[in-house]
């Protein structure tokens, strides 16, 4: 009888802990931003806040970090970028664009770079490519650390866009590419899509919010 009581108590405690963890999980907010002629739409966890934004010479970037962190000192960052008119570049594709970004990572850590492609995907009606890339050891930031990112590239009507969810951790021989959290984060960012900018429409962009 004592064993049964203990088992029931342990099960009850486990259920309570599971419910508490679920209650503490951050909710997601639909983020829709006009960037170079299209609306970029995705879901962002509510514990992230925008910390930096800039547009210069056909390049757009916005960085969001966890509440309490900064663009200089962060553990996780969600970055959105846009490249104006890039679809006119001969031979361009979401996979090639992802490879260019991966090359930038590799130049920062040639001895500990690794990549894991998830492959070509479609977001709405737009072509994309998804991969996990990272450095096991990198010296940018306050201390040496690993830096790994889920990289999503999208080919828009005239420009290219990326959504990146990066995380810093302890330095290692190679970044944690095979962790299940990268697939989970791709799911957390979904639905990802590009919408047309409708004349006279302002935020919250109902034509994109209600898109099916």
CSV table of N, CA and C in Angstrom, one decimal, residues 72-75 105 108-109 112 134-148 166-176:
chain,number,residue,atom,x,y,z
A,72,UNK,N,24.8,43.4,-27.6
A,72,UNK,CA,26.2,43.1,-27.3
A,72,UNK,C,26.4,41.9,-26.4
A,73,UNK,N,25.5,41.7,-25.5
A,73,UNK,CA,25.5,40.5,-24.6
A,73,UNK,C,24.2,39.8,-24.6
A,74,UNK,N,24.2,38.7,-25.3
A,74,UNK,CA,23.0,37.9,-25.5
A,74,UNK,C,23.3,36.4,-25.5
A,75,UNK,N,22.2,35.6,-25.1
A,75,UNK,CA,22.3,34.2,-25.2
A,75,UNK,C,21.5,33.6,-26.4
A,105,UNK,N,30.1,32.5,-41.5
A,105,UNK,CA,30.3,31.8,-40.3
A,105,UNK,C,31.6,31.1,-40.3
A,108,UNK,N,34.8,32.8,-39.7
A,108,UNK,CA,35.0,33.3,-38.3
A,108,UNK,C,35.5,32.1,-37.4
A,109,UNK,N,35.4,30.8,-37.9
A,109,UNK,CA,35.8,29.7,-37.1
A,109,UNK,C,36.1,28.5,-38.0
A,112,UNK,N,36.3,25.0,-36.4
A,112,UNK,CA,35.2,24.4,-35.6
A,112,UNK,C,33.9,24.6,-36.2
A,134,UNK,N,27.0,26.7,-37.6
A,134,UNK,CA,27.5,27.2,-36.3
A,134,UNK,C,29.0,27.0,-36.2
A,135,UNK,N,29.5,27.7,-35.1
A,135,UNK,CA,30.9,27.6,-34.7
A,135,UNK,C,31.0,27.0,-33.3
A,136,UNK,N,31.9,26.0,-33.2
A,136,UNK,CA,32.2,25.5,-31.9
A,136,UNK,C,32.9,26.4,-31.0
A,137,UNK,N,33.8,27.2,-31.6
A,137,UNK,CA,34.6,28.2,-30.8
A,137,UNK,C,34.6,29.5,-31.7
A,138,UNK,N,34.2,30.6,-31.0
A,138,UNK,CA,34.3,31.9,-31.7
A,138,UNK,C,34.6,33.0,-30.7
A,139,UNK,N,35.4,34.0,-31.1
A,139,UNK,CA,35.9,35.0,-30.1
A,139,UNK,C,35.1,36.3,-30.1
A,140,UNK,N,34.0,36.4,-30.9
A,140,UNK,CA,33.2,37.6,-30.9
A,140,UNK,C,32.4,37.6,-29.6
A,141,UNK,N,32.1,38.8,-29.1
A,141,UNK,CA,31.4,38.9,-27.8
A,141,UNK,C,32.3,39.0,-26.6
A,142,UNK,N,31.8,39.0,-25.4
A,142,UNK,CA,32.6,39.2,-24.2
A,142,UNK,C,33.6,38.1,-23.9
A,143,UNK,N,33.2,36.8,-24.3
A,143,UNK,CA,34.1,35.7,-24.0
A,143,UNK,C,34.0,34.7,-25.2
A,144,UNK,N,35.0,33.8,-25.2
A,144,UNK,CA,35.0,32.7,-26.3
A,144,UNK,C,33.8,31.8,-26.0
A,145,UNK,N,33.1,31.4,-27.1
A,145,UNK,CA,31.8,30.7,-26.9
A,145,UNK,C,31.5,29.9,-28.2
A,146,UNK,N,30.5,29.1,-28.2
A,146,UNK,CA,30.0,28.5,-29.4
A,146,UNK,C,28.8,29.4,-29.8
A,147,UNK,N,28.5,29.3,-31.1
A,147,UNK,CA,27.4,30.1,-31.6
A,147,UNK,C,26.8,29.3,-32.8
A,148,UNK,N,25.5,28.9,-32.6
A,148,UNK,CA,24.8,28.1,-33.5
A,148,UNK,C,23.5,28.8,-33.9
A,166,UNK,N,19.6,32.4,-33.4
A,166,UNK,CA,20.9,32.0,-32.9
A,166,UNK,C,21.0,31.8,-31.4
A,167,UNK,N,21.9,31.0,-31.0
A,167,UNK,CA,22.1,30.7,-29.6
A,167,UNK,C,23.6,30.6,-29.3
A,168,UNK,N,24.1,31.2,-28.2
A,168,UNK,CA,25.4,31.1,-27.7
A,168,UNK,C,25.5,30.1,-26.6
A,169,UNK,N,26.6,29.4,-26.5
A,169,UNK,CA,26.8,28.4,-25.4
A,169,UNK,C,28.3,28.2,-25.1
A,170,UNK,N,28.6,27.3,-24.3
A,170,UNK,CA,30.0,27.0,-24.0
A,170,UNK,C,30.8,26.6,-25.3
A,171,UNK,N,32.1,26.9,-25.3
A,171,UNK,CA,32.9,26.5,-26.5
A,171,UNK,C,33.0,25.0,-26.5
A,172,UNK,N,33.2,24.5,-27.8
A,172,UNK,CA,33.3,23.0,-27.9
A,172,UNK,C,34.0,22.8,-29.2
A,173,UNK,N,34.3,21.5,-29.5
A,173,UNK,CA,35.0,21.2,-30.7
A,173,UNK,C,34.1,21.4,-31.9
A,174,UNK,N,32.8,21.2,-31.8
A,174,UNK,CA,31.8,21.5,-32.8
A,174,UNK,C,30.5,22.0,-32.3
A,175,UNK,N,29.7,22.7,-33.0
A,175,UNK,CA,28.5,23.3,-32.5
A,175,UNK,C,27.4,22.1,-32.4
A,176,UNK,N,26.4,22.3,-31.5
A,176,UNK,CA,25.4,21.3,-31.3
A,176,UNK,C,24.3,21.3,-32.4
